[in-house]
Amino acid sequence: MQASQRESGSVLGSWPRIRKRPEDFPVRPHLLDYAATRAAFSWEAARAGLSGLPGGGLNIAFEAVHRHAIGARAHKTALRWIGKDGSRRTLTYAELSQEVLRFASALRALGLKEGARVFLLLGRVPELYIAMLGALSAKYVVSPLFSAFGPEPIATRMRMGEGAVLVTTPELYRRRVASIRGDLPSLEHIVVVARSGETIPGTIGWSELLARGDPRFIVPPTDPEDLALLHFTSGTTGRPKGAMHVHAAVLTHYVTGLYALDLHEDDIFWCTADPGWVTGTSYGVIAPLVHGVTNLVVEAEFDAETWYRILEAEKVSVWYTAPTAIRMMMKLGPEIAKKYDFSHLRFLASVGEPLNPEGVMFGLEAFGRPFHDNWWQTETGGIMIANYAAMDVKPGSMGRPLPGIEAAIVRREPDGSVRVIEEPMVEGELALKKGWPSMFRGYLGEDERYRKCFAGEWYLTGDLAKKDDEGYFWFVGRADDVIKSAGHLIGPFEVESTLMEHPAVAEAAVIGKPDPVAGEMVKAFVVLRPGVMPSEELRRAILAHARTRLGPVVAPKEIDFRDNLPRTRSGKIMRRLLKARELGLPEGDLSTLESDEQASAPLPGVQP
Ligand code: ATP
Ligand code: MG
């Protein structure tokens, strides 16, 4: 892979293009010719990659596990789990299927009503995967919760989602659930995964429940439009929303696993996201299993050296992670990574936040391959825009839409309609043409809000972006985070990426601060690299760097140095909170805020 010379132009566009050559691909990528694959693609034809239920219909768990268990992959490793203490467990497709069916049948035997909601509050342990796939097999709706949530966020989500079953651990039960149990009228059963055989009154033990299950359970007829998953958004811009997804979503998971992650039969795939967030489900559970590859699950939290060791020792070939983690690795520098052997690593992808060009290049330096940014949301259920194995990477761009996905830059008109902006590199809202299989089918209890996301044939994402003349999309910022200064709309991403170019800067976040003359001015919060001391001189140097690169209108006027930035538990920088605190405004919903004490500690299952 070769980085060409920097070209001039906008700051993001000035990074060297990474050219892909055939010798860069140890295996032939599924998407070799973007235009031709797109032109030939149809969702109907793609359906041939799935099996469908024997009696008709489509069920996520059947596609992910059971079809392999009765086919050629029965004895292949499906899950390779590494526990916090280094213990290991592997489950073949046949073994996983047996456990999953047992759990499905045991759940059914509890007498739950059709479509009942099963909430999961577990760390990344094998039981989480079994419970999720089991509940889907039995046609219950699964809502995974991030295991570090406190009692209040758990209660709010379970009340909203009318959870009938909760699967958790004794420890989490005691610390987070016991105190709210009385406030959850819909909750009928609590299943506890107790390793030690310990029992808790008023709950059912995992082993006891499983023992009641029958592995000959048959997945009932499932309509592709039956609800399957309820995922809460990250709460980056406000109160989290409950996005509802159906079994048909598995077709998107299949197609994106094929083209965006380029999964091949012998891959060892590692998605670092926690299934408490949508990435950890769509790509930490479903997509790799649908493709019949070996899915690595690591229970431990982020630690750069541990991750490097795992990548090497487990011979990971496709790795899907997030900018927060990449930036933390960058902080430590590429030298540490160079001690390891990453020769098995074929494809690196990132999602969740804009990936700064520095991050893409770090991949090249530390792993010999660039990170491939891709874009999607809880609402889209799967990857929508991506950089592909065989396509040149323009660092700072999120790539091009998946085959089957129509993306556009649009402007909302006063009459509520939208106009597609055809001119290249003009900012507008990123919109997707309705109707891809994993499109969310509603916001739980918020019909009006759901309706407002659509205009005519378009779903409006709430993100601002640009599209260049080659059809690559460039993220500008969330509509809520864009800064209006002296008649200009300033996207935080470009400013933050520019700040990160400065050798002293590890991370940056910018906000708009009211200014009597300009309306708003750009204020930056900067985290310095380890060992760099803040000083007035450094502040001036960073400001000067930004002015040279961005010009006086767009460059920050103020910089505050911080030890860390507020983020969601899913690892996203919360600019709205920086702004509220700066302006002394109410802080809003903080249910997903990673607490400040934890902010400098290892990340809780970093992910989109
Ligand atoms: P909430 O909607 O509750 O504010 P959220 O939008 O952060 O939370 P998610 O659905 O987890 O919840 O995140 C999706 C959002 O993350 C996208 O809309 C986008 O703003 C951002 N994002 C994800 N991937 C990328 C990417 N590759 N580049 C830029 N932004 C990204
Ligand atoms: Mg969102």
Coordinates of C-alpha atoms and ligand atoms in Angstrom, one line a residue, residues 232-241 277-278 350-355 373-379 398 443 461-463 475 477-478 568 570 572 607-608, ligand 1:
F232 CA -30.7 2.3 22.4
T233 CA -28.5 5.0 20.8
S234 CA -25.4 6.3 22.4
G235 CA -27.0 9.5 23.8
T236 CA -24.3 11.7 22.4
T237 CA -26.7 14.4 21.4
G238 CA -29.3 13.9 24.1
R239 CA -31.6 11.4 25.6
P240 CA -31.0 7.9 24.0
K241 CA -33.6 6.7 21.6
W277 CA -24.2 -1.0 21.5
V278 CA -25.4 -1.7 18.1
S350 CA -13.2 1.7 12.2
V351 CA -16.5 3.2 13.1
G352 CA -18.3 5.3 15.6
E353 CA -16.8 8.7 15.3
P354 CA -15.0 10.5 12.5
L355 CA -11.6 8.9 12.0
D373 CA -13.3 4.2 8.1
N374 CA -17.0 3.4 7.7
W375 CA -20.1 5.2 8.7
W376 CA -23.5 4.1 10.1
Q377 CA -25.8 4.7 13.0
T378 CA -28.0 2.7 15.4
E379 CA -30.9 3.7 13.2
M398 CA -15.7 7.8 5.2
Y443 CA -38.2 4.8 17.8
T461 CA -29.5 11.1 9.3
G462 CA -28.9 14.3 11.3
D463 CA -25.2 14.3 10.2
F475 CA -18.1 13.9 7.4
G477 CA -20.1 17.1 11.9
R478 CA -23.4 16.3 13.6
T568 CA -20.3 8.4 26.2
S570 CA -19.7 3.9 23.9
K572 CA -17.8 9.1 21.7
Q607 CA -17.1 1.1 20.3
P608 CA -19.3 3.1 18.1
Ligands
ATP1 P1 -27.6 9.9 19.9 O1 -28.3 9.6 18.6 O2 -28.3 9.3 21.0 O3 -27.1 11.3 20.0 P2 -25.3 8.6 18.6 O4 -25.8 9.3 17.4 O5 -23.9 8.9 19.0 O6 -26.2 9.0 19.8 P3 -25.0 6.0 17.5 O7 -26.1 5.6 16.7 O8 -24.3 5.0 18.3 O9 -25.5 7.1 18.5 O10 -23.9 6.7 16.6 C1 -24.1 7.1 15.3 C2 -23.5 8.4 15.0 O11 -22.0 8.3 15.2 C3 -23.6 8.9 13.6 O12 -24.8 9.5 13.3 C4 -22.4 9.8 13.5 O13 -22.7 11.1 14.0 C5 -21.3 9.1 14.3 N1 -20.5 8.3 13.5 C6 -20.5 7.0 13.4 N2 -19.6 6.5 12.5 C7 -19.0 7.6 12.0 C8 -17.9 7.9 11.1 N3 -17.3 6.9 10.5 N4 -17.6 9.2 10.8 C9 -18.2 10.2 11.4 N5 -19.2 10.0 12.3 C10 -19.6 8.8 12.6

